Short mmCIF file of C-alpha atoms and ligand atoms in Angstrom, two decimals:
data_model
loop_
_atom_site.label_atom_id
_atom_site.label_comp_id
_atom_site.label_asym_id
_atom_site.label_seq_id
_atom_site.Cartn_x
_atom_site.Cartn_y
_atom_site.Cartn_z
CA UNK A 1 -11.17 16.54 9.75
CA UNK A 2 -10.98 14.00 12.58
CA UNK A 3 -12.10 10.52 11.62
CA UNK A 4 -15.69 9.64 12.29
CA UNK A 5 -16.17 7.07 15.06
CA UNK A 6 -17.50 4.72 12.38
CA UNK A 7 -14.05 4.65 10.80
CA UNK A 8 -12.79 2.81 13.85
CA UNK A 9 -13.78 -0.53 12.32
CA UNK A 10 -11.80 -2.08 9.47
CA UNK A 11 -14.82 -2.09 7.18
CA UNK A 12 -15.70 1.53 7.83
CA UNK A 13 -12.10 2.60 7.41
CA UNK A 14 -11.94 0.86 4.05
CA UNK A 15 -15.17 2.51 2.93
CA UNK A 16 -13.79 5.89 3.96
CA UNK A 17 -10.59 5.35 1.99
CA UNK A 18 -12.37 4.16 -1.15
CA UNK A 19 -14.78 7.07 -0.96
CA UNK A 20 -11.76 9.38 -0.93
CA UNK A 21 -10.41 7.70 -4.06
CA UNK A 22 -13.77 8.20 -5.77
CA UNK A 23 -13.65 11.91 -4.92
CA UNK A 24 -10.14 12.04 -6.39
CA UNK A 25 -11.15 10.21 -9.57
CA UNK A 26 -14.20 12.40 -10.05
CA UNK A 27 -12.09 15.55 -9.80
CA UNK A 28 -13.96 16.71 -6.72
CA UNK A 29 -11.57 16.26 -3.82
CA UNK A 30 -12.52 17.78 -0.49
CA UNK A 31 -8.95 18.08 0.75
CA UNK A 32 -6.96 17.95 -2.42
CA UNK A 33 -6.15 21.62 -2.70
CA UNK A 34 -5.87 22.40 0.99
CA UNK A 35 -2.14 21.82 1.29
CA UNK A 36 -1.70 24.72 3.64
CA UNK A 37 -0.16 25.32 7.03
CA UNK A 38 -3.67 26.11 8.27
CA UNK A 39 -4.79 22.60 7.38
CA UNK A 40 -1.76 21.20 9.17
CA UNK A 41 -2.52 23.21 12.30
CA UNK A 42 -6.19 22.19 12.18
CA UNK A 43 -5.24 18.53 12.32
CA UNK A 44 -4.38 18.87 16.02
CA UNK A 45 -3.55 15.53 17.59
CA UNK A 46 -3.32 12.87 14.94
CA UNK A 47 -6.18 10.40 14.76
CA UNK A 48 -5.38 8.36 11.66
CA UNK A 49 -7.84 5.65 10.68
CA UNK A 50 -5.67 3.72 8.22
CA UNK A 51 -2.05 2.98 7.46
CA UNK A 52 -1.06 2.67 3.82
CA UNK A 53 2.02 0.98 2.45
CA UNK A 54 2.74 1.97 -1.12
CA UNK A 55 5.49 2.34 -3.70
CA UNK A 56 7.88 5.26 -3.98
CA UNK A 57 6.68 5.94 -7.53
CA UNK A 58 6.32 9.71 -7.94
CA UNK A 59 2.99 9.23 -9.72
CA UNK A 60 1.36 7.60 -6.72
CA UNK A 61 1.12 10.16 -3.89
CA UNK A 62 -1.10 8.32 -1.45
CA UNK A 63 -2.64 11.25 0.40
CA UNK A 64 -3.69 12.78 -2.91
CA UNK A 65 -5.16 9.70 -4.58
CA UNK A 66 -7.29 9.01 -1.52
CA UNK A 67 -8.14 12.68 -0.98
CA UNK A 68 -6.89 12.65 2.59
CA UNK A 69 -5.94 15.51 4.82
CA UNK A 70 -3.38 16.09 7.54
CA UNK A 71 -3.74 13.59 10.36
CA UNK A 72 -6.06 11.13 8.63
CA UNK A 73 -3.76 8.38 7.32
CA UNK A 74 -0.26 7.12 8.03
CA UNK A 75 1.81 6.51 4.92
CA UNK A 76 4.85 4.31 4.38
CA UNK A 77 6.47 4.08 0.97
CA UNK A 78 9.29 1.86 -0.25
CA UNK A 79 10.19 0.56 -3.70
CA UNK A 80 7.33 -1.82 -4.65
CA UNK A 81 6.15 -1.61 -1.01
CA UNK A 82 8.97 -3.96 0.03
CA UNK A 83 8.86 -4.84 3.70
CA UNK A 84 11.73 -4.70 6.11
CA UNK A 85 11.80 -4.64 9.90
CA UNK A 86 11.49 -0.86 10.08
CA UNK A 87 8.37 -0.96 7.90
CA UNK A 88 6.82 -3.80 9.90
CA UNK A 89 7.68 -2.09 13.18
CA UNK A 90 6.14 1.14 11.94
CA UNK A 91 2.90 -0.62 11.03
CA UNK A 92 2.91 -2.41 14.39
CA UNK A 93 3.23 1.00 16.05
CA UNK A 94 0.35 2.51 14.12
CA UNK A 95 -1.92 -0.44 14.85
CA UNK A 96 -0.82 -1.07 18.43
CA UNK A 97 -0.28 2.46 19.68
CA UNK A 98 -2.60 4.58 17.54
CA UNK A 99 -5.43 2.04 17.34
CA UNK A 100 -5.61 1.99 13.56
CA UNK A 101 -7.74 -0.89 12.26
CA UNK A 102 -6.94 -0.93 8.57
CA UNK A 103 -3.69 -1.66 6.77
CA UNK A 104 -3.71 -1.29 2.99
CA UNK A 105 -0.93 -2.47 0.70
CA UNK A 106 -1.16 -0.57 -2.56
CA UNK A 107 0.64 -1.75 -5.66
CA UNK A 108 0.36 -0.02 -9.00
CA UNK A 109 0.44 -0.77 -12.70
CA UNK A 110 3.78 -0.41 -14.51
CA UNK A 111 5.74 -0.56 -11.24
CA UNK A 112 9.38 0.06 -12.11
CA UNK A 113 10.71 -1.79 -9.06
CA UNK A 114 8.81 -4.94 -10.01
CA UNK A 115 10.02 -4.45 -13.58
CA UNK A 116 13.60 -4.31 -12.27
CA UNK A 117 13.08 -7.62 -10.51
CA UNK A 118 11.70 -9.21 -13.69
CA UNK A 119 14.66 -7.88 -15.67
CA UNK A 120 17.16 -9.06 -13.06
CA UNK A 121 15.77 -12.57 -13.06
CA UNK A 122 15.53 -12.81 -16.84
CA UNK A 123 19.06 -11.53 -17.35
CA UNK A 124 20.37 -13.34 -14.28
CA UNK A 125 22.07 -10.11 -13.27
CA UNK A 126 21.17 -8.93 -9.77
CA UNK A 127 21.87 -5.28 -8.99
CA UNK A 128 24.42 -4.37 -6.34
CA UNK A 129 24.09 -2.34 -3.21
CA UNK A 130 20.90 -2.19 -1.21
CA UNK A 131 18.89 -2.25 -4.43
CA UNK A 132 19.67 -5.95 -4.42
CA UNK A 133 17.75 -6.26 -1.17
CA UNK A 134 14.69 -4.67 -2.78
CA UNK A 135 14.87 -6.80 -5.93
CA UNK A 136 15.41 -9.97 -3.92
CA UNK A 137 12.23 -9.25 -1.91
CA UNK A 138 10.20 -8.97 -5.12
CA UNK A 139 11.80 -11.98 -6.83
CA UNK A 140 9.60 -14.66 -5.19
CA UNK A 141 6.51 -13.06 -6.72
CA UNK A 142 8.13 -13.13 -10.16
CA UNK A 143 9.10 -16.78 -9.73
CA UNK A 144 5.54 -17.63 -8.69
CA UNK A 145 4.02 -16.17 -11.85
CA UNK A 146 6.83 -17.47 -14.08
CA UNK A 147 9.89 -15.48 -15.08
CA UNK A 148 9.36 -16.23 -18.76
CA UNK A 149 5.65 -15.52 -18.81
CA UNK A 150 5.12 -12.61 -21.25
CA UNK A 151 2.81 -11.06 -18.65
CA UNK A 152 5.25 -11.61 -15.80
CA UNK A 153 5.43 -7.90 -15.02
CA UNK A 154 1.70 -7.19 -14.48
CA UNK A 155 1.13 -10.60 -12.91
CA UNK A 156 4.04 -10.19 -10.52
CA UNK A 157 2.75 -6.76 -9.47
CA UNK A 158 -0.45 -8.43 -8.27
CA UNK A 159 1.31 -11.44 -6.78
CA UNK A 160 3.71 -9.20 -4.89
CA UNK A 161 0.82 -7.27 -3.33
CA UNK A 162 -0.74 -10.55 -2.21
CA UNK A 163 2.54 -11.77 -0.77
CA UNK A 164 3.04 -8.50 1.10
CA UNK A 165 -0.48 -8.74 2.53
CA UNK A 166 0.11 -12.35 3.60
CA UNK A 167 3.38 -11.44 5.30
CA UNK A 168 1.73 -8.63 7.24
CA UNK A 169 -1.21 -10.81 8.28
CA UNK A 170 1.29 -13.26 9.74
CA UNK A 171 3.35 -10.54 11.47
CA UNK A 172 4.06 -11.30 15.13
CA UNK A 173 2.06 -8.40 16.52
CA UNK A 174 -0.59 -8.17 13.79
CA UNK A 175 -1.63 -11.82 13.45
CA UNK A 176 -3.68 -11.84 16.66
CA UNK A 177 -5.78 -8.75 15.91
CA UNK A 178 -6.18 -9.85 12.28
CA UNK A 179 -7.43 -13.30 13.28
CA UNK A 180 -9.81 -11.70 15.78
CA UNK A 181 -11.20 -9.45 13.06
CA UNK A 182 -10.13 -6.30 14.88
CA UNK A 183 -7.65 -5.32 12.17
CA UNK A 184 -7.83 -5.88 8.42
CA UNK A 185 -4.93 -6.05 6.00
CA UNK A 186 -6.08 -5.57 2.42
CA UNK A 187 -4.31 -5.45 -0.92
CA UNK A 188 -5.22 -3.02 -3.70
CA UNK A 189 -3.97 -1.81 -7.03
CA UNK A 190 -3.70 1.74 -8.38
CA UNK A 191 -4.35 2.33 -12.06
CA UNK A 192 -2.06 5.10 -13.30
CA UNK A 193 -4.28 5.68 -16.32
CA UNK A 194 -7.54 6.33 -14.45
CA UNK A 195 -6.53 7.18 -10.89
CA UNK A 196 -8.76 4.38 -9.62
CA UNK A 197 -7.90 2.09 -6.75
CA UNK A 198 -9.32 -1.43 -6.94
CA UNK A 199 -9.22 -3.97 -4.14
CA UNK A 200 -7.56 -7.24 -5.04
CA UNK A 201 -10.09 -10.00 -4.44
CA UNK A 202 -9.25 -12.53 -1.75
CA UNK A 203 -8.00 -15.82 -3.17
ZN1 LIG B 301 6.31 1.10 -8.09
#
């Protein structure tokens, strides 16, 4: 299903995405069961209307929870949606070259990567390897909410989404279109228990 022309504005794209999540939650997806080669072929040239950055968590498959089909959204997933240059460059490509107007950062409850960062800071034991890079990118959010706060994990999940959104809004190639209102970067949270996606309110 090619995107409707209306989805070419940030607001319309967001409405389209959230409508897909409501279909998913209600158990009445339009695309959910059409994971077939025929659906792939029908997508033709891609005309995505949103790019989503989410976590690698196996319980959060983005195309499914937004009831999307082949060709409708671009998806990037890293542990706790941590940014690096490849992620930022990929989003810049989708916005700049494919004309996508909406970027959504989707965190989720009980995120293990954020939990690892909380544990690392509390125990003062950083993991080795490239996992350290991931944990170190989440750590500022944990510090902001307070390492010793009993709710540090859920609070840091939200803070980390906001920080990721802020970083993307300030990105070299995204800042201009965002300031002009041509592109929106929004943060949202996925509830594993209900399947619902809720936008994080602007602060
Ligand atoms: Zn996660």
